[in-house]
Every structure is written in C-alpha cells, then in structure tokens.
Amino acid sequence: MKRVFLNSGGMDSLAVAVKLKDDELHSLYVHTGVPAADAQAEAARKIADKYCASHKMIVLHDILVPPTETGRIRPMYYNTPILAILGAAHAASLDIVSVVSGNKIEVFDSNFEKYMAKLLSTTKLRGERMYSRPLGKASFDDIYQIVKDDELLDQTVSCLSVPPCGICAKCKNRQKYNIGVTAQ
C-alpha cells in the first residue's frame, strides 16, 4: 500500500518504517525550527533513504509553544492535526490516500478522521483508516524491541534540545537503553 509517512527522525518514526517496510512509504519531514530540527531532518532523511520511496522536507517555523521558564521548547499542543493535514496535502499531490504517523499521543476529536477522509477525497481503502498510527499506544520498551537491531537507531533524534538535555522523559528513556544520550 502507498502511504505518506510523517517522519520526525525519531525512534517512533524508525519503528513505523521498520513495521511498514513492505509498503511504499513516501516520507514527509516538517522542519519546525526547534534547536534539534537540523539533526531531526538528517535522521529523517537517513530513515527515508533506507525505507522510503521518496522524501520531502517542508520548513514551517513558529508552530511551537514558547519556551517555559526552564527554557525547554515544546511542540505546539495541536501539532499532530497540523502535521496530519500537511501529510494529507502531500498525499493528495502524490495521489495517495493514507497518512501514517509514529505519534502515540494524539490531540484531536472524533471528527478528525472524517475530516482527513474528506481531505483525501475518500472514505476507506481496503479497510485502512486514512490517518493511522501503526504503533498505537506502544510503550518505549515495545518500540525499542522493534528497532533495537537497526543500524539507524543511534542516529535517531528524540530530544528537542541541542545537545540533548539529558533530563526530559525522552532522554531518560534513551539513557535506559544507552542510546546516544548522556546526562547533563
């Protein structure tokens, strides 16, 4: 099946690519301007080079919540629907009706799937949802099991800081498995 793959360059994206390696994936990375965006873009390109039929990068800065007092930058609360809509537009340009994401924490209501289907000008294709999350609510441990033997694992990017902060949940998970992060 042809799918547009929202590729962040992180472990979740690598896991989606591994899981859907038999599908024709068309990678889309959205450069949001966070400090780690260039590293994420490079990791996304490497994942796409190995697993995808094509790769495209869109630069779209200023879709972020301002840094908190701790100085940490967070993605905008509703970034998933924004990225999914960009994925739908890219899919439409390629005549593809499926968008997949590695995101596990979704922020949208029950009408979102209907909206995505309308954007993609279809309702169903072989029982597939138009916007899907192949990882579901997989834990970090589950995702690690999918990607642990992939040579790109150490090159994925999880933290939004450069260098990685070493204190956020994503960094702590990577430290647990000794995946290229040191505590600050």
PDB file of C-alpha atoms in Angstrom:
ATOM      1  CA  MET A   1       0.000   0.000   0.000  1.00  0.00           C
ATOM      2  CA  LYS A   2       1.202   3.536  -0.738  1.00  0.00           C
ATOM      3  CA  ARG A   3       1.348   5.801   2.302  1.00  0.00           C
ATOM      4  CA  VAL A   4       2.648   9.229   3.226  1.00  0.00           C
ATOM      5  CA  PHE A   5       4.769   8.759   6.340  1.00  0.00           C
ATOM      6  CA  LEU A   6       5.120  11.665   8.790  1.00  0.00           C
ATOM      7  CA  ASN A   7       8.792  11.133   9.618  1.00  0.00           C
ATOM      8  CA  SER A   8      10.238  13.018  12.597  1.00  0.00           C
ATOM      9  CA  GLY A   9      13.617  11.304  12.567  1.00  0.00           C
ATOM     10  CA  GLY A  10      12.927   9.805  15.995  1.00  0.00           C
ATOM     11  CA  MET A  11      12.725   6.262  17.288  1.00  0.00           C
ATOM     12  CA  ASP A  12       8.959   6.155  16.759  1.00  0.00           C
ATOM     13  CA  SER A  13       9.436   7.052  13.097  1.00  0.00           C
ATOM     14  CA  LEU A  14      12.122   4.417  12.696  1.00  0.00           C
ATOM     15  CA  ALA A  15       9.760   1.861  14.277  1.00  0.00           C
ATOM     16  CA  VAL A  16       6.956   2.804  11.851  1.00  0.00           C
ATOM     17  CA  ALA A  17       9.348   2.482   8.895  1.00  0.00           C
ATOM     18  CA  VAL A  18      10.528  -0.934  10.087  1.00  0.00           C
ATOM     19  CA  LYS A  19       6.973  -2.094  10.752  1.00  0.00           C
ATOM     20  CA  LEU A  20       5.699  -0.919   7.337  1.00  0.00           C
ATOM     21  CA  LYS A  21       8.820  -1.778   5.326  1.00  0.00           C
ATOM     22  CA  ASP A  22       6.757  -3.777   2.821  1.00  0.00           C
ATOM     23  CA  ASP A  23       4.580  -0.749   1.990  1.00  0.00           C
ATOM     24  CA  GLU A  24       5.548   2.039  -0.404  1.00  0.00           C
ATOM     25  CA  LEU A  25       6.316   4.866   2.025  1.00  0.00           C
ATOM     26  CA  HIS A  26       6.718   8.498   0.980  1.00  0.00           C
ATOM     27  CA  SER A  27       8.453  10.330   3.813  1.00  0.00           C
ATOM     28  CA  LEU A  28       7.498  13.872   4.855  1.00  0.00           C
ATOM     29  CA  TYR A  29       9.545  15.779   7.443  1.00  0.00           C
ATOM     30  CA  VAL A  30       8.321  19.143   8.750  1.00  0.00           C
ATOM     31  CA  HIS A  31      11.207  21.358   9.928  1.00  0.00           C
ATOM     32  CA  THR A  32       9.695  23.336  12.813  1.00  0.00           C
ATOM     33  CA  GLY A  33      12.787  25.330  13.751  1.00  0.00           C
ATOM     34  CA  VAL A  34      13.367  23.766  17.178  1.00  0.00           C
ATOM     35  CA  PRO A  35      17.057  23.615  18.130  1.00  0.00           C
ATOM     36  CA  ALA A  36      17.234  19.928  17.184  1.00  0.00           C
ATOM     37  CA  ALA A  37      15.404  20.376  13.851  1.00  0.00           C
ATOM     38  CA  ASP A  38      18.513  20.100  11.675  1.00  0.00           C
ATOM     39  CA  ALA A  39      19.555  16.876  13.428  1.00  0.00           C
ATOM     40  CA  GLN A  40      15.970  15.582  13.169  1.00  0.00           C
ATOM     41  CA  ALA A  41      15.919  16.422   9.452  1.00  0.00           C
ATOM     42  CA  GLU A  42      19.142  14.493   8.890  1.00  0.00           C
ATOM     43  CA  ALA A  43      17.846  11.487  10.857  1.00  0.00           C
ATOM     44  CA  ALA A  44      14.544  11.605   8.921  1.00  0.00           C
ATOM     45  CA  ARG A  45      16.465  11.654   5.639  1.00  0.00           C
ATOM     46  CA  LYS A  46      18.503   8.607   6.678  1.00  0.00           C
ATOM     47  CA  ILE A  47      15.343   6.703   7.629  1.00  0.00           C
ATOM     48  CA  ALA A  48      13.773   7.704   4.302  1.00  0.00           C
ATOM     49  CA  ASP A  49      16.871   6.688   2.338  1.00  0.00           C
ATOM     50  CA  LYS A  50      16.673   3.199   3.829  1.00  0.00           C
ATOM     51  CA  TYR A  51      12.914   2.576   3.940  1.00  0.00           C
ATOM     52  CA  CYS A  52      11.058   5.036   1.702  1.00  0.00           C
ATOM     53  CA  ALA A  53      10.354   5.557  -1.994  1.00  0.00           C
ATOM     54  CA  SER A  54      10.705   9.330  -1.642  1.00  0.00           C
ATOM     55  CA  HIS A  55      11.442  12.041   0.924  1.00  0.00           C
ATOM     56  CA  LYS A  56      10.296  15.648   1.170  1.00  0.00           C
ATOM     57  CA  MET A  57      11.022  18.332   3.748  1.00  0.00           C
ATOM     58  CA  ILE A  58       8.738  21.296   4.458  1.00  0.00           C
ATOM     59  CA  VAL A  59      10.032  24.247   6.503  1.00  0.00           C
ATOM     60  CA  LEU A  60       7.310  25.591   8.801  1.00  0.00           C
ATOM     61  CA  HIS A  61       8.617  27.523  11.777  1.00  0.00           C
ATOM     62  CA  ASP A  62       6.585  29.228  14.510  1.00  0.00           C
ATOM     63  CA  ILE A  63       4.196  26.357  15.262  1.00  0.00           C
ATOM     64  CA  LEU A  64       5.651  25.986  18.739  1.00  0.00           C
ATOM     65  CA  VAL A  65       4.590  26.810  22.262  1.00  0.00           C
ATOM     66  CA  PRO A  66       7.069  29.394  23.628  1.00  0.00           C
ATOM     67  CA  PRO A  67       9.822  28.020  25.881  1.00  0.00           C
ATOM     68  CA  THR A  68       8.819  27.538  29.513  1.00  0.00           C
ATOM     69  CA  GLU A  69      10.729  29.051  32.425  1.00  0.00           C
ATOM     70  CA  THR A  70      13.003  26.009  32.315  1.00  0.00           C
ATOM     71  CA  GLY A  71      13.937  27.027  28.781  1.00  0.00           C
ATOM     72  CA  ARG A  72      12.635  23.797  27.261  1.00  0.00           C
ATOM     73  CA  ILE A  73      10.794  24.119  23.970  1.00  0.00           C
ATOM     74  CA  ARG A  74       7.695  22.015  23.439  1.00  0.00           C
ATOM     75  CA  PRO A  75       5.808  21.256  20.239  1.00  0.00           C
ATOM     76  CA  MET A  76       2.522  23.080  19.885  1.00  0.00           C
ATOM     77  CA  TYR A  77      -0.305  21.278  21.684  1.00  0.00           C
ATOM     78  CA  TYR A  78      -2.212  20.717  18.444  1.00  0.00           C
ATOM     79  CA  ASN A  79       0.784  19.947  16.233  1.00  0.00           C
ATOM     80  CA  THR A  80      -0.461  16.459  15.329  1.00  0.00           C
ATOM     81  CA  PRO A  81      -3.513  17.658  13.368  1.00  0.00           C
ATOM     82  CA  ILE A  82      -1.388  20.330  11.666  1.00  0.00           C
ATOM     83  CA  LEU A  83       1.210  17.747  10.626  1.00  0.00           C
ATOM     84  CA  ALA A  84      -1.524  15.318   9.548  1.00  0.00           C
ATOM     85  CA  ILE A  85      -3.133  17.976   7.354  1.00  0.00           C
ATOM     86  CA  LEU A  86       0.256  18.739   5.771  1.00  0.00           C
ATOM     87  CA  GLY A  87       0.659  14.997   5.257  1.00  0.00           C
ATOM     88  CA  ALA A  88      -2.782  14.857   3.625  1.00  0.00           C
ATOM     89  CA  ALA A  89      -1.850  17.676   1.254  1.00  0.00           C
ATOM     90  CA  HIS A  90       1.374  15.872   0.324  1.00  0.00           C
ATOM     91  CA  ALA A  91      -0.571  12.622  -0.093  1.00  0.00           C
ATOM     92  CA  ALA A  92      -3.065  14.320  -2.399  1.00  0.00           C
ATOM     93  CA  SER A  93      -0.212  15.621  -4.552  1.00  0.00           C
ATOM     94  CA  LEU A  94       1.022  12.019  -4.918  1.00  0.00           C
ATOM     95  CA  ASP A  95      -2.483  10.540  -5.393  1.00  0.00           C
ATOM     96  CA  ILE A  96      -2.133   8.610  -2.119  1.00  0.00           C
ATOM     97  CA  VAL A  97      -4.988   8.183   0.355  1.00  0.00           C
ATOM     98  CA  SER A  98      -3.196   7.072   3.533  1.00  0.00           C
ATOM     99  CA  VAL A  99      -1.104   9.056   6.026  1.00  0.00           C
ATOM    100  CA  VAL A 100       0.749   7.284   8.853  1.00  0.00           C
ATOM    101  CA  SER A 101       2.462   8.692  11.919  1.00  0.00           C
ATOM    102  CA  GLY A 102       4.597   7.347  14.734  1.00  0.00           C
ATOM    103  CA  ASN A 103       2.977   9.777  17.156  1.00  0.00           C
ATOM    104  CA  LYS A 104       1.449   7.931  20.105  1.00  0.00           C
ATOM    105  CA  ILE A 105      -0.195  10.842  21.903  1.00  0.00           C
ATOM    106  CA  GLU A 106      -2.900  12.321  19.726  1.00  0.00           C
ATOM    107  CA  VAL A 107      -4.805  15.531  20.382  1.00  0.00           C
ATOM    108  CA  PHE A 108      -7.914  15.675  18.230  1.00  0.00           C
ATOM    109  CA  ASP A 109     -11.592  14.879  18.477  1.00  0.00           C
ATOM    110  CA  SER A 110     -13.694  12.148  16.868  1.00  0.00           C
ATOM    111  CA  ASN A 111     -14.390  14.251  13.765  1.00  0.00           C
ATOM    112  CA  PHE A 112     -10.710  14.332  12.808  1.00  0.00           C
ATOM    113  CA  GLU A 113     -10.789  11.005  10.921  1.00  0.00           C
ATOM    114  CA  LYS A 114     -13.807  12.199   8.900  1.00  0.00           C
ATOM    115  CA  TYR A 115     -12.002  15.441   8.114  1.00  0.00           C
ATOM    116  CA  MET A 116      -8.888  13.561   6.988  1.00  0.00           C
ATOM    117  CA  ALA A 117     -11.004  11.283   4.786  1.00  0.00           C
ATOM    118  CA  LYS A 118     -12.613  14.326   3.189  1.00  0.00           C
ATOM    119  CA  LEU A 119      -9.202  15.895   2.616  1.00  0.00           C
ATOM    120  CA  LEU A 120      -8.046  12.726   0.941  1.00  0.00           C
ATOM    121  CA  SER A 121     -11.279  12.503  -1.131  1.00  0.00           C
ATOM    122  CA  THR A 122     -12.185   9.021   0.004  1.00  0.00           C
ATOM    123  CA  THR A 123     -13.730   7.195   2.922  1.00  0.00           C
ATOM    124  CA  LYS A 124     -11.934   3.844   3.079  1.00  0.00           C
ATOM    125  CA  LEU A 125      -9.317   1.928   1.143  1.00  0.00           C
ATOM    126  CA  ARG A 126      -9.040  -1.801   1.768  1.00  0.00           C
ATOM    127  CA  GLY A 127     -10.214  -1.279   5.328  1.00  0.00           C
ATOM    128  CA  GLU A 128      -7.399   1.164   6.112  1.00  0.00           C
ATOM    129  CA  ARG A 129      -8.009   4.280   8.113  1.00  0.00           C
ATOM    130  CA  MET A 130      -6.936   7.395   6.270  1.00  0.00           C
ATOM    131  CA  TYR A 131      -4.825   8.609   9.194  1.00  0.00           C
ATOM    132  CA  SER A 132      -3.353   5.842  11.274  1.00  0.00           C
ATOM    133  CA  ARG A 133      -0.812   5.257  13.996  1.00  0.00           C
ATOM    134  CA  PRO A 134       0.748   1.821  13.428  1.00  0.00           C
ATOM    135  CA  LEU A 135       2.397   1.942  16.857  1.00  0.00           C
ATOM    136  CA  GLY A 136      -0.877   2.587  18.682  1.00  0.00           C
ATOM    137  CA  LYS A 137      -0.076   3.228  22.321  1.00  0.00           C
ATOM    138  CA  ALA A 138       3.128   1.193  22.285  1.00  0.00           C
ATOM    139  CA  SER A 139       5.464   1.765  25.205  1.00  0.00           C
ATOM    140  CA  PHE A 140       9.058   2.870  24.764  1.00  0.00           C
ATOM    141  CA  ASP A 141      10.097  -0.706  25.578  1.00  0.00           C
ATOM    142  CA  ASP A 142       7.852  -2.051  22.779  1.00  0.00           C
ATOM    143  CA  ILE A 143       9.303   0.437  20.301  1.00  0.00           C
ATOM    144  CA  TYR A 144      12.852  -0.389  21.380  1.00  0.00           C
ATOM    145  CA  GLN A 145      12.188  -4.072  20.647  1.00  0.00           C
ATOM    146  CA  ILE A 146      11.149  -3.152  17.075  1.00  0.00           C
ATOM    147  CA  VAL A 147      14.241  -1.025  16.338  1.00  0.00           C
ATOM    148  CA  LYS A 148      16.990  -2.432  18.588  1.00  0.00           C
ATOM    149  CA  ASP A 149      18.803  -4.185  15.727  1.00  0.00           C
ATOM    150  CA  ASP A 150      18.518  -1.361  13.182  1.00  0.00           C
ATOM    151  CA  GLU A 151      21.794   0.423  12.401  1.00  0.00           C
ATOM    152  CA  LEU A 152      19.953   3.777  12.336  1.00  0.00           C
ATOM    153  CA  LEU A 153      18.860   3.567  15.995  1.00  0.00           C
ATOM    154  CA  ASP A 154      21.803   5.595  17.359  1.00  0.00           C
ATOM    155  CA  GLN A 155      21.202   8.255  14.706  1.00  0.00           C
ATOM    156  CA  THR A 156      17.572   8.943  15.647  1.00  0.00           C
ATOM    157  CA  VAL A 157      16.767  12.197  17.470  1.00  0.00           C
ATOM    158  CA  SER A 158      14.302  12.401  20.366  1.00  0.00           C
ATOM    159  CA  CYS A 159      15.058  15.498  22.452  1.00  0.00           C
ATOM    160  CA  LEU A 160      14.150  18.946  21.101  1.00  0.00           C
ATOM    161  CA  SER A 161      17.313  20.456  22.640  1.00  0.00           C
ATOM    162  CA  VAL A 162      20.823  20.579  21.191  1.00  0.00           C
ATOM    163  CA  PRO A 163      22.755  18.972  22.702  1.00  0.00           C
ATOM    164  CA  PRO A 164      20.125  16.619  24.210  1.00  0.00           C
ATOM    165  CA  CYS A 165      19.114  17.887  27.658  1.00  0.00           C
ATOM    166  CA  GLY A 166      19.557  14.528  29.384  1.00  0.00           C
ATOM    167  CA  ILE A 167      16.688  15.262  31.794  1.00  0.00           C
ATOM    168  CA  CYS A 168      13.478  15.026  29.766  1.00  0.00           C
ATOM    169  CA  ALA A 169      11.472  11.786  29.591  1.00  0.00           C
ATOM    170  CA  LYS A 170      12.730  11.062  26.064  1.00  0.00           C
ATOM    171  CA  CYS A 171      16.370  11.443  27.109  1.00  0.00           C
ATOM    172  CA  LYS A 172      15.822   9.298  30.213  1.00  0.00           C
ATOM    173  CA  ASN A 173      14.296   6.536  28.071  1.00  0.00           C
ATOM    174  CA  ARG A 174      17.277   6.667  25.715  1.00  0.00           C
ATOM    175  CA  GLN A 175      19.689   6.574  28.685  1.00  0.00           C
ATOM    176  CA  LYS A 176      17.925   3.459  29.986  1.00  0.00           C
ATOM    177  CA  TYR A 177      18.970   1.620  26.817  1.00  0.00           C
ATOM    178  CA  ASN A 178      22.269   3.504  26.348  1.00  0.00           C
ATOM    179  CA  ILE A 179      21.127   5.070  23.069  1.00  0.00           C
ATOM    180  CA  GLY A 180      23.429   8.026  22.448  1.00  0.00           C
ATOM    181  CA  VAL A 181      22.419  10.362  25.317  1.00  0.00           C
ATOM    182  CA  THR A 182      24.449  11.386  28.336  1.00  0.00           C
ATOM    183  CA  ALA A 183      23.055  13.120  31.409  1.00  0.00           C
ATOM    184  CA  GLN A 184      23.891  16.807  31.676  1.00  0.00           C
TER     185      GLN A 184
END
